[in-house]
mmCIF file of C-alpha atoms and ligand atoms in Angstrom:
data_model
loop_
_atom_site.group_PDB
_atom_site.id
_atom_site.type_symbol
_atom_site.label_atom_id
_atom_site.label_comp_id
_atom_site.label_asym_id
_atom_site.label_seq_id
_atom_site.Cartn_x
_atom_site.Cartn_y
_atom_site.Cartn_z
ATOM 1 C CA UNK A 1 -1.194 21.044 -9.489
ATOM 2 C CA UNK A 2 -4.583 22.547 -8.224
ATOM 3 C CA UNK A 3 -4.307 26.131 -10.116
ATOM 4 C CA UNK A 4 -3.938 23.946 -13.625
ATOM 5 C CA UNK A 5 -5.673 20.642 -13.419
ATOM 6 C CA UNK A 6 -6.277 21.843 -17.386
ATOM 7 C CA UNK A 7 -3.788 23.766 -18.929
ATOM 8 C CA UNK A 8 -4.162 24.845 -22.023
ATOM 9 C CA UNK A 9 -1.588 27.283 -24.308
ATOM 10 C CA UNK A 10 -1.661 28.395 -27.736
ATOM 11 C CA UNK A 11 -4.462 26.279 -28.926
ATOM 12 C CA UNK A 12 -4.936 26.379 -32.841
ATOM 13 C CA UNK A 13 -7.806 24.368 -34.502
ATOM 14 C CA UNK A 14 -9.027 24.729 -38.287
ATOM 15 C CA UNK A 15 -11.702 23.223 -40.144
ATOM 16 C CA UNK A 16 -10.292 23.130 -43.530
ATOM 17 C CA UNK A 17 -9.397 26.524 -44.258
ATOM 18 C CA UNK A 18 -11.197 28.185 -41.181
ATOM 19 C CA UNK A 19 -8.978 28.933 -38.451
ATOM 20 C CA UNK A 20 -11.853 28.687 -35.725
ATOM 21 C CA UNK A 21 -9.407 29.319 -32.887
ATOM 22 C CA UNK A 22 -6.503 31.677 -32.970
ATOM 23 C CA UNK A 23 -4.150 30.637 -30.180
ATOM 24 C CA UNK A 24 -6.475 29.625 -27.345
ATOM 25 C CA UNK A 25 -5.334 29.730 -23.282
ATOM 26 C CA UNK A 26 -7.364 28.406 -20.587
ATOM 27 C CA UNK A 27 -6.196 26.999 -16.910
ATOM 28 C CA UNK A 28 -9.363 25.712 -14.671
ATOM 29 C CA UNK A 29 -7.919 24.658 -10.972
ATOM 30 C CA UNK A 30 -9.346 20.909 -9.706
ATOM 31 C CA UNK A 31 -12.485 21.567 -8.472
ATOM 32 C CA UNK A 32 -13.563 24.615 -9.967
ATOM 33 C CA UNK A 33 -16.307 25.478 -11.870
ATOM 34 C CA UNK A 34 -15.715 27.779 -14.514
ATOM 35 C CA UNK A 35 -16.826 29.322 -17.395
ATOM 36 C CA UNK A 36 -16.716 30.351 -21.186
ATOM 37 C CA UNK A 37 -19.362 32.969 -22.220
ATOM 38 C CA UNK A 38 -18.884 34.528 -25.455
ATOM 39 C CA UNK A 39 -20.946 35.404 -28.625
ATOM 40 C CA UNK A 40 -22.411 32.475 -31.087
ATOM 41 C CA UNK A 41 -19.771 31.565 -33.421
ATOM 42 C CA UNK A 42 -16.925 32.262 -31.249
ATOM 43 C CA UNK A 43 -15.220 28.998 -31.139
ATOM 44 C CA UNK A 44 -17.039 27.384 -27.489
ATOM 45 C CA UNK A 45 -18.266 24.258 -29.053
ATOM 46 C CA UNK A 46 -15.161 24.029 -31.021
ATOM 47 C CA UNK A 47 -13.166 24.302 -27.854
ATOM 48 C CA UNK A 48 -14.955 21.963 -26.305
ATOM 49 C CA UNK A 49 -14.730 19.378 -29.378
ATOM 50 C CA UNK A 50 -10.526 19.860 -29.259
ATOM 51 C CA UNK A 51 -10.482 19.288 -25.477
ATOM 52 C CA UNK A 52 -12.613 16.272 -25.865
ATOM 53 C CA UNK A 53 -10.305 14.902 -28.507
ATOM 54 C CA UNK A 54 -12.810 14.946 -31.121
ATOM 55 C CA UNK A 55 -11.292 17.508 -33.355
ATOM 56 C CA UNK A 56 -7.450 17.485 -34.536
ATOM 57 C CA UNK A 57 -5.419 19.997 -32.970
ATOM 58 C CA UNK A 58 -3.355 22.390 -35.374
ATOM 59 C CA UNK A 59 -0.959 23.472 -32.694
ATOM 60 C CA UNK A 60 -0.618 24.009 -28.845
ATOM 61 C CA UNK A 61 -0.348 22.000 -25.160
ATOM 62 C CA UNK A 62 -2.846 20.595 -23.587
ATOM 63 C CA UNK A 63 -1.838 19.160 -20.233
ATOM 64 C CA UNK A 64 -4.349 17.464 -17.773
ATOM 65 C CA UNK A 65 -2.860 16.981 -13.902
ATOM 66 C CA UNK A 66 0.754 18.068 -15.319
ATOM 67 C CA UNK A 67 0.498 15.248 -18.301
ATOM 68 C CA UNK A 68 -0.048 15.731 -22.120
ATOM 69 C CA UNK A 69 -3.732 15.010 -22.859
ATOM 70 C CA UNK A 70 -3.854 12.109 -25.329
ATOM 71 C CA UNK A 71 -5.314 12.493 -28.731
ATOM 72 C CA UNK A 72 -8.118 10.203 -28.692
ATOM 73 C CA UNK A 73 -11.507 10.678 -27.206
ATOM 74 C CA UNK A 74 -11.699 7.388 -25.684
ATOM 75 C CA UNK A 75 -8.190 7.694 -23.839
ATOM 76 C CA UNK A 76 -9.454 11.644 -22.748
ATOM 77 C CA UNK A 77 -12.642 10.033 -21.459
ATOM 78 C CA UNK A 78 -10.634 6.710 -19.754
ATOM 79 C CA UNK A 79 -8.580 9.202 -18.378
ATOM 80 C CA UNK A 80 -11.742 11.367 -16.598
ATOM 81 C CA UNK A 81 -12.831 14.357 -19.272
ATOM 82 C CA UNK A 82 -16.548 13.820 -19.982
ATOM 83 C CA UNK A 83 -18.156 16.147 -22.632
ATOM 84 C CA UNK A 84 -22.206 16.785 -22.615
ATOM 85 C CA UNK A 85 -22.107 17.969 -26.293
ATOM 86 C CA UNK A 86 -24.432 20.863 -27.072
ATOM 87 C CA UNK A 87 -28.197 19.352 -28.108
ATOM 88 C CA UNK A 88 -27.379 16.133 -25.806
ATOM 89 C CA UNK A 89 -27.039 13.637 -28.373
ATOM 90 C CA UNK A 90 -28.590 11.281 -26.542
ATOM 91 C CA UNK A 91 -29.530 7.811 -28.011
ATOM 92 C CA UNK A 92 -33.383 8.893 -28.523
ATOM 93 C CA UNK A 93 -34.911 5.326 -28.977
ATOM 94 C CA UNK A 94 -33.595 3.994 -26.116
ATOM 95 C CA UNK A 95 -34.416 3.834 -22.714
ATOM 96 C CA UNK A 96 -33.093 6.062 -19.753
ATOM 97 C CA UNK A 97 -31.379 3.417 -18.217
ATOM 98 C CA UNK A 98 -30.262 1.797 -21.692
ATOM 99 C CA UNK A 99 -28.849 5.261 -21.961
ATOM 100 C CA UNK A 100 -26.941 5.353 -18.981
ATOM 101 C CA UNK A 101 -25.393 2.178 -18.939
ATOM 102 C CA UNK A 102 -24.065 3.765 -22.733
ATOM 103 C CA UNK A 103 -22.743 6.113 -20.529
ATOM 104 C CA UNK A 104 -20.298 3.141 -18.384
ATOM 105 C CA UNK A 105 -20.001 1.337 -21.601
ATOM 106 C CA UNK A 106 -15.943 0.893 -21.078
ATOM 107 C CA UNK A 107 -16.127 -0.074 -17.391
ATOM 108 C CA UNK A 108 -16.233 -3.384 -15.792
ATOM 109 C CA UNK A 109 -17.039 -2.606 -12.180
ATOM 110 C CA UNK A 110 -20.808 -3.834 -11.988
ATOM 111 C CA UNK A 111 -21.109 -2.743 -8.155
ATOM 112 C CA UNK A 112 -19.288 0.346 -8.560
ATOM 113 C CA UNK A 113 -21.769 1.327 -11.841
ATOM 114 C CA UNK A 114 -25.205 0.387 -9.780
ATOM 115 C CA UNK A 115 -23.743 2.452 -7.306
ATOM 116 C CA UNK A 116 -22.701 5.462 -9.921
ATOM 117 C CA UNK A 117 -26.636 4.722 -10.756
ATOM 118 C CA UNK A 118 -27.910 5.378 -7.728
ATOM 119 C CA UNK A 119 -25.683 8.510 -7.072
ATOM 120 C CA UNK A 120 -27.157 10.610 -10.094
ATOM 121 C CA UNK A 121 -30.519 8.908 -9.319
ATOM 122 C CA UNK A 122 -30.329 10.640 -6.000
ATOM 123 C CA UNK A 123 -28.856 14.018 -7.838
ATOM 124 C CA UNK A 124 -32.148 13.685 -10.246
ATOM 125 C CA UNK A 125 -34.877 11.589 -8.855
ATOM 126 C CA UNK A 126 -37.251 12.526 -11.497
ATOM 127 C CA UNK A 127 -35.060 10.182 -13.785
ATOM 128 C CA UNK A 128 -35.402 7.325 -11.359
ATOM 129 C CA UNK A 129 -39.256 7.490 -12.290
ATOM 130 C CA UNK A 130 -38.755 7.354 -15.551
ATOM 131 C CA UNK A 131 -36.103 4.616 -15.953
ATOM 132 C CA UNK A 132 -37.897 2.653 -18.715
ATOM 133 C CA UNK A 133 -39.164 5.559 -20.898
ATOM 134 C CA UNK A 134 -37.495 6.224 -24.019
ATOM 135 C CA UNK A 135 -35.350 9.161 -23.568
ATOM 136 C CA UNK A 136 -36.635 10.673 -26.794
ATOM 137 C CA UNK A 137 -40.297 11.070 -25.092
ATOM 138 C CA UNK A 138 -38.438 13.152 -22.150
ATOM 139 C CA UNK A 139 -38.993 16.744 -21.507
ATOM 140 C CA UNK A 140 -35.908 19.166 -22.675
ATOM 141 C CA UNK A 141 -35.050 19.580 -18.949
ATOM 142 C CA UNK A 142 -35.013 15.485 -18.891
ATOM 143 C CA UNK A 143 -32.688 15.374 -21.749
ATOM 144 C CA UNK A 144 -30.112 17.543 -20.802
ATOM 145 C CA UNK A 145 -30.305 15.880 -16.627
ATOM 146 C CA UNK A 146 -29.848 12.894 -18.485
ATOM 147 C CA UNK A 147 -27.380 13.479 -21.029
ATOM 148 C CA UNK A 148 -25.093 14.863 -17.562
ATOM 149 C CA UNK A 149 -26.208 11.804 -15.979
ATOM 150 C CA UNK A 150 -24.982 9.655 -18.557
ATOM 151 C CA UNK A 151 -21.546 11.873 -18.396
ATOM 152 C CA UNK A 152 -21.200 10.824 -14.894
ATOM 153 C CA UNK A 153 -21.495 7.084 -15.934
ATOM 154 C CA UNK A 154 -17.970 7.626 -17.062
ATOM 155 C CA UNK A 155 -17.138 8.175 -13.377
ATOM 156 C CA UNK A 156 -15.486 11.840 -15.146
ATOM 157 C CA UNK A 157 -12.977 14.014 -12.965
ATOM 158 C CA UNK A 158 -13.684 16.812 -15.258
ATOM 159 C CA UNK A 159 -16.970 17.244 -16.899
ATOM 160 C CA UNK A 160 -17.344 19.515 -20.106
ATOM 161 C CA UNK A 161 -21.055 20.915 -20.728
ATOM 162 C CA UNK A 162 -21.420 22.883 -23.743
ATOM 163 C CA UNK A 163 -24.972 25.151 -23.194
ATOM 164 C CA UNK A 164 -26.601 22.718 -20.768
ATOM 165 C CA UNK A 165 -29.658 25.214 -20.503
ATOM 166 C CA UNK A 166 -30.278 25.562 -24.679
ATOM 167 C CA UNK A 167 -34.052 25.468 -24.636
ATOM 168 C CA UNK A 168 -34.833 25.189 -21.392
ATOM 169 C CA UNK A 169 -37.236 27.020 -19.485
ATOM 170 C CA UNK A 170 -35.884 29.457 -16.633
ATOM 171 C CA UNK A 171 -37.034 27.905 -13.527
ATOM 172 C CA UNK A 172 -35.755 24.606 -15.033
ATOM 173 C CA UNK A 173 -32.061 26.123 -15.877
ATOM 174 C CA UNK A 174 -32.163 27.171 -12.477
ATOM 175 C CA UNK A 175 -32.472 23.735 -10.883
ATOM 176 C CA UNK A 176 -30.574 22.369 -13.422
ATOM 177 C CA UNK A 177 -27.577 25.004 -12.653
ATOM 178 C CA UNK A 178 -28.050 24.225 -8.914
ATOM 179 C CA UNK A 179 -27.543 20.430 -9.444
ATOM 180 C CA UNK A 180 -24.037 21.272 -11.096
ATOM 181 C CA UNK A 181 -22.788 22.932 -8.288
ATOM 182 C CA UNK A 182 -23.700 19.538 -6.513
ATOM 183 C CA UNK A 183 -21.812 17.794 -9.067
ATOM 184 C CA UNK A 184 -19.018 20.203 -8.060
ATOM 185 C CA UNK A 185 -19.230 19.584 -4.471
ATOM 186 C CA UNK A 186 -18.798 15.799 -5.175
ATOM 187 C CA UNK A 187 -15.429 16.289 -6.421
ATOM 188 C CA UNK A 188 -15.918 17.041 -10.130
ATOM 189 C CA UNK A 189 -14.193 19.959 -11.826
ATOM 190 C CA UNK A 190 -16.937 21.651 -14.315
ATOM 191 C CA UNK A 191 -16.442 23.545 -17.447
ATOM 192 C CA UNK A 192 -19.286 25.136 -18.507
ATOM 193 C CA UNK A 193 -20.158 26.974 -21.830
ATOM 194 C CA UNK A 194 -23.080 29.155 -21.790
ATOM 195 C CA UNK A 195 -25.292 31.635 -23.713
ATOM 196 C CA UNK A 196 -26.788 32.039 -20.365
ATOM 197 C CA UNK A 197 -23.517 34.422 -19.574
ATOM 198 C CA UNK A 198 -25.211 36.013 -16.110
ATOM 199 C CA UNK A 199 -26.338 32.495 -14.547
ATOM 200 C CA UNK A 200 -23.127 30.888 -15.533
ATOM 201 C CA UNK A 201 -20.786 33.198 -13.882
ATOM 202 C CA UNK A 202 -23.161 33.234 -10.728
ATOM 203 C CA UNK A 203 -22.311 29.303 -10.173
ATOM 204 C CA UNK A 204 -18.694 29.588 -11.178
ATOM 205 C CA UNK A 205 -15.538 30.438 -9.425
ATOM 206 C CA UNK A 206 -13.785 31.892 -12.246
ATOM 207 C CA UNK A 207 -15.279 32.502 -16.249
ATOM 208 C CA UNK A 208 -13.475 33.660 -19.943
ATOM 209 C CA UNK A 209 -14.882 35.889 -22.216
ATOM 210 C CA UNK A 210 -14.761 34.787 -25.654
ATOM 211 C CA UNK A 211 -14.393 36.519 -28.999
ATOM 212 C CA UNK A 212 -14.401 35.138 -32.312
ATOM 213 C CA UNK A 213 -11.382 32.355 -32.072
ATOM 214 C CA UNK A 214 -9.813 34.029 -29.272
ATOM 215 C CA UNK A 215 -10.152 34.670 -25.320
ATOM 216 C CA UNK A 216 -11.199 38.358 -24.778
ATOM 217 C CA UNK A 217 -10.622 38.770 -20.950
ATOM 218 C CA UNK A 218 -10.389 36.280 -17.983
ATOM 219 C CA UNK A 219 -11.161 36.700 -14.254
ATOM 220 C CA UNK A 220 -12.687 35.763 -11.008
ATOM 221 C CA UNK A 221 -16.399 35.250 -11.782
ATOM 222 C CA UNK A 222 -17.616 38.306 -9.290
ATOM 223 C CA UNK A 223 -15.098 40.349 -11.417
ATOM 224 C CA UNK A 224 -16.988 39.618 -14.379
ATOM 225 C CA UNK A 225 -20.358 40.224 -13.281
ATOM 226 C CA UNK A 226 -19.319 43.525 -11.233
ATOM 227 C CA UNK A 227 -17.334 45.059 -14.250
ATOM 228 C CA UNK A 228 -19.615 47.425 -16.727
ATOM 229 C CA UNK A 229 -17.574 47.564 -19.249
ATOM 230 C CA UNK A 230 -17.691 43.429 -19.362
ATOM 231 C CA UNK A 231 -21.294 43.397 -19.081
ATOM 232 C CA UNK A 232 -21.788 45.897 -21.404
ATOM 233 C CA UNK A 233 -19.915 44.738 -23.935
ATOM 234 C CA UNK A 234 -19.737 40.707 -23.691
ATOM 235 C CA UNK A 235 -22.872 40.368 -21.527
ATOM 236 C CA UNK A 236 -25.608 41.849 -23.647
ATOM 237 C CA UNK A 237 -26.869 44.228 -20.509
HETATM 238 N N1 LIG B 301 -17.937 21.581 -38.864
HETATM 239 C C1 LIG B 301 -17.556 22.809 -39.154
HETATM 240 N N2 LIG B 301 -17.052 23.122 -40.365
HETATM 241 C C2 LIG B 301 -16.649 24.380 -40.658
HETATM 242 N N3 LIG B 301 -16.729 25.409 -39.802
HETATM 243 C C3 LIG B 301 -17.236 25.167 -38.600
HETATM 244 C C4 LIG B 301 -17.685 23.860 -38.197
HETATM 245 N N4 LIG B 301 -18.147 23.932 -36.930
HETATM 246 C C5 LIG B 301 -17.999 25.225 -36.560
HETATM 247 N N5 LIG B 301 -17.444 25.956 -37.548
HETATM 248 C C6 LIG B 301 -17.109 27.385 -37.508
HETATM 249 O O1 LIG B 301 -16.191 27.603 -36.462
HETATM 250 C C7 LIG B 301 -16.499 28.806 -35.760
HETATM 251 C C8 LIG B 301 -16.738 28.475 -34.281
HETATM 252 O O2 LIG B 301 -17.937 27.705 -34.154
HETATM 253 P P1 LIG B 301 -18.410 27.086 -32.770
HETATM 254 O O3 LIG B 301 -19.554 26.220 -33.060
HETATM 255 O O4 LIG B 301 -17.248 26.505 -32.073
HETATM 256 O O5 LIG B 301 -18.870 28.412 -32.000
HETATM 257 P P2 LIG B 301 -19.698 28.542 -30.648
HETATM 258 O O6 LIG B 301 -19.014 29.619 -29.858
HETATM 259 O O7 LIG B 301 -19.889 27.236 -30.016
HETATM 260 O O8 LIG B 301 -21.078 29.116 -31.186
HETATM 261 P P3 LIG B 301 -22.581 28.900 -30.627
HETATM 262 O O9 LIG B 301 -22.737 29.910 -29.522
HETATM 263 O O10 LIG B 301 -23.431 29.224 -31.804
HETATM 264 O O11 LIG B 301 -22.722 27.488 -30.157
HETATM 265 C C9 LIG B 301 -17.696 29.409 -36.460
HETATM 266 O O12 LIG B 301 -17.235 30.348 -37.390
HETATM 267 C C10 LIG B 301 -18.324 28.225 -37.167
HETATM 268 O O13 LIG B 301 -19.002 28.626 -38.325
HETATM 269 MG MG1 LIG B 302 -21.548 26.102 -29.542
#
């Protein structure tokens, strides 16, 4: 099962008239980070949205571990898909640790959640500090350490981050891009969308090259990054 933990075939999805994705394939192995880079518009988010259950599905399979994915978000997320939407979303008036406890809202295991607390507390001290602060008064690179944080409440075997690094400084993308190849090594499978095309293929195993509705090229990461035409053409450089 470990070359399609997420299989994915002939994805359609519309929004009303639109057809924002023309017959969409992806496969991610367990425990591989990859990819989808592609130009603003092309259908990530949207991608992301139909994975996570969130948007109605027009046509296609969508298999997680060899099973059909359900149809509602709550069963994807019971079931261990976590999405970090883009812009985090996160519940700005509350507190950090209100926040994450949002994040384990449907378990029951008190131990095993003060434990899940103290895992991404060790993955981003700096939110550990700032436990009773109202996530709204956080720094961008806060935000988006807690919005994953709050993802990994959910105790996810897949985690979904649509442009993690959207306004964040360099340095601060960097650490942040380091800490989800930690997540990886813990055992979590990662699907990242980025605009940041170079620095997301440089953490993942494999990526996909997105055009408007439709998946352009696919291919070990290095692959990517090593072929001009690629870079030229879906890389900006
Ligand atoms: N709620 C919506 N209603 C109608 N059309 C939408 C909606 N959301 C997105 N679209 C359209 O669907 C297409 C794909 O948008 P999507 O947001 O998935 O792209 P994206 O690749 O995530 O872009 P970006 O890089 O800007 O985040 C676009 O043409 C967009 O205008
Ligand atoms: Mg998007």
């Amino acid at each position: 099962m470990s070359d399609n933990y997420l299989e994915i075939q002939g994805l359609h999805v519309y929004y009303g008239n639109i057809h924002a994705l023309h017959g969409i394939d992806l496969s991610v192995g367990k425990n591989e980070i990859v990819s989808i880079v592609g130009v603003n518009g092309a259908g990530k988010s949207t991608l992301m949205w139909a994975i996570a259950g969130v948007l109605p599905i027009a046509g296609g399979t969508l298999l997680f571990d060899g099973a059909p994915l359900p149809t509602s978000p709550h069963r994807i997320v019971a079931l261990g898909i976590s999405l970090v939407p883009e812009r985090r979303r996160l519940f700005s008036t509350l507190t950090l640790r209100e926040n994450l406890i949002m994040g384990a809202i449907r378990r029951t295991d008190r131990e095993g959640i003060a434990a899940d607390m103290e895992r991404v507390f060790a993955l981003y001290p700096v939110l550990k500090e700032r436990m009773s602060q109202r996530a709204g008064t956080l720094s961008g690179g806060e935000q988006q350490m807690l919005a994953i944080a709050r993802a990994l409440m959910s105790r996810p075997s897949v985690l979904l981050l649509d442009e993690p690094s959207l306004g964040l400084a360099p340095l601060v993308t960097e650490a942040l891009f380091d800490t989800i190849l930690k997540i990886r090594d813990e055992g979590v499978t990662v699907v990242l969308v980025e605009q940041n095309a170079f620095q997301a293929l440089e953490i993942s195993d494999r990526g996909y090259v997105m055009q408007i509705g439709k998946m352009a090229e696919s291919a070990p990461a290095a692959e990517l990054l090593g072929n001009p035409l690629i870079r030229k053409t879906y890389l900006g450089g």
